[in-house]
């Protein structure tokens, strides 16, 4: 039995520099190679790069594309409807709108009382269990209630990263593609890679690190 | 210009504000979701806290002839939709002019309210022409553009979808990160109390925490009084017709100082005037924009 070729993943959720090199990488692949492309938010400056990427992608027989801004998702939706019906379209991890701050699950466990100042006022900070509605909110990506809209757009799956609270089990949610880290924030590109990123850190037991301009976290014992 | 109660309408108008916006967090919502930034991405006193206060604010704004918008621009889940729809309808009944939001499903549900204008928040990170067209197709009237766009990018968007109104941040609330992609908990930033101080009330840890993780400050100290005074005409030439001041929850005195400075900057922006107003060198809202991307 012939093994299916592995899907090659190219691109980055937030770095425009990676996008600029994508077309050249794609040209080096055979058209029967299953491909996964991740596009960052595409500013007008990057439009021509995306035009070229889509032109090349049309030659591939099996392509997934994750978009990380609503405009690119809408553009790919139209492209899929008119020219690329076999495209697998994914709502990217930046758009899925999860609560991923590593501190969130620390609010679920008792903490010592603390005297603090709120502006001019001294207050006692005391642990109480968060209301169930709030806990549910932290556990539920916004993408789960966009299913009707996403289906209209021809989106096939939503990409979700790690989050501190276990993912809620919502009715009618889209298929999920797993992103291997928690996504915490994005630095705007300044056109100079030396200005991106920062030191690693540990917060609430998780290791924070940058991948280009993307601030991510993973469980501290993962490496 | 952000405001927190009806009493601020007249003074903000007198200082030259042309439009206002506010947040809302009443007791029902507070009981369900705590006092954090669940609905308007701002916590505590940054929000109007009762229907009565919201009505008074809307009436006062109407009396003063100044439009006022309600920020419902945090991320949304299905369970919150009934609350948000109720609040938006109440806001329309009170005579509010518009709603600021970032959730496409919320816009699809609210667009049937004929008297409200809909502004797509900075937090939706609209970065291209297709994004503007997408939001327009859902019923948006206006878009707040993200800070990292160059004037050329802004021009491309506004020219492609001229039916929308465009807004850009021009003072206050500068974040090192892209606001709409930042998932950091925005808790109140408590300081340690002095020894022996008598606390006046109890605050739950999940509302706000003195030890809360405040992402931005791990990577850069916040820069005071960020502004785009020198860029106002450039932004206007790019198709931006509304300059937005951040600072919901900031003291009125500070917001007025920003407003006064910007009104003057509209006539003649100058770093010297900035230094005179704020006592330090200017902090550009759009640093490095000329070499961005």
Coordinates of N, CA and C in Angstrom, one line a residue, chain A residues 3 15 17 25-26 28-29 32 58 69 76 78 81 87-88 112 121 132 138 161 169 175 187 191 196 203 211 219 221:
Chain A
X3 N 2.0 4.9 0.9 CA 1.7 5.8 1.9 C 1.3 7.2 1.4
X15 N 3.5 36.9 10.7 CA 4.8 37.6 10.2 C 4.6 37.8 8.7
X17 N 7.0 39.0 6.8 CA 8.2 38.6 6.2 C 8.2 37.1 5.6
X25 N 8.9 29.3 -2.0 CA 8.8 27.9 -1.4 C 7.8 27.0 -2.1
X26 N 6.7 27.6 -2.5 CA 5.7 26.8 -3.1 C 6.2 26.3 -4.5
X28 N 9.0 25.4 -5.3 CA 9.9 24.3 -5.2 C 9.3 23.0 -5.0
X29 N 7.9 23.0 -4.8 CA 7.2 21.7 -4.5 C 6.5 21.2 -5.7
X32 N 1.4 17.7 -6.7 CA 0.6 16.7 -6.0 C 1.0 16.6 -4.5
X58 N -3.3 27.3 -7.2 CA -4.3 26.7 -8.1 C -3.8 25.5 -8.8
X69 N -7.0 37.3 9.0 CA -7.8 38.5 9.0 C -9.1 38.3 8.3
X76 N -10.7 34.7 0.3 CA -10.5 33.3 0.0 C -11.8 32.6 -0.2
X78 N -14.5 33.9 -1.5 CA -14.9 34.2 -2.9 C -14.1 33.3 -3.9
X81 N -15.4 29.8 -3.9 CA -16.7 29.7 -4.6 C -16.5 29.8 -6.1
X87 N -10.5 23.8 -2.3 CA -9.7 24.5 -1.2 C -10.4 24.2 0.1
X88 N -9.5 23.8 1.1 CA -9.9 23.7 2.5 C -9.6 25.0 3.1
X112 N -4.2 33.4 48.5 CA -4.2 34.2 49.8 C -4.8 35.5 49.6
X121 N -8.1 54.2 46.9 CA -8.8 53.4 47.9 C -8.0 52.2 48.2
X132 N -20.1 30.8 37.2 CA -20.0 29.8 36.2 C -20.1 30.4 34.8
X138 N -14.6 32.0 29.5 CA -13.1 31.8 29.4 C -12.8 30.6 28.6
X161 N -5.7 27.3 19.4 CA -4.4 27.0 20.1 C -4.8 26.5 21.5
X169 N -17.6 22.2 25.4 CA -18.1 21.3 24.3 C -19.4 22.0 23.8
X175 N -15.4 21.8 12.8 CA -14.2 21.0 13.0 C -13.0 21.9 13.4
X187 N 3.1 41.3 18.0 CA 3.7 42.6 17.8 C 3.5 43.1 16.4
X191 N 9.1 46.1 10.1 CA 10.0 46.0 8.9 C 11.4 45.7 9.3
X196 N 11.6 42.8 16.7 CA 10.6 41.8 17.1 C 11.0 40.9 18.2
X203 N 5.0 32.4 33.2 CA 3.8 32.9 33.8 C 2.9 31.8 34.2
X211 N 7.8 33.6 18.6 CA 8.2 33.0 17.3 C 8.0 34.2 16.4
X219 N 3.1 24.6 28.0 CA 3.3 24.1 29.3 C 4.8 24.0 29.6
X221 N 6.7 22.2 31.2 CA 7.4 20.9 31.1 C 7.4 20.3 29.7

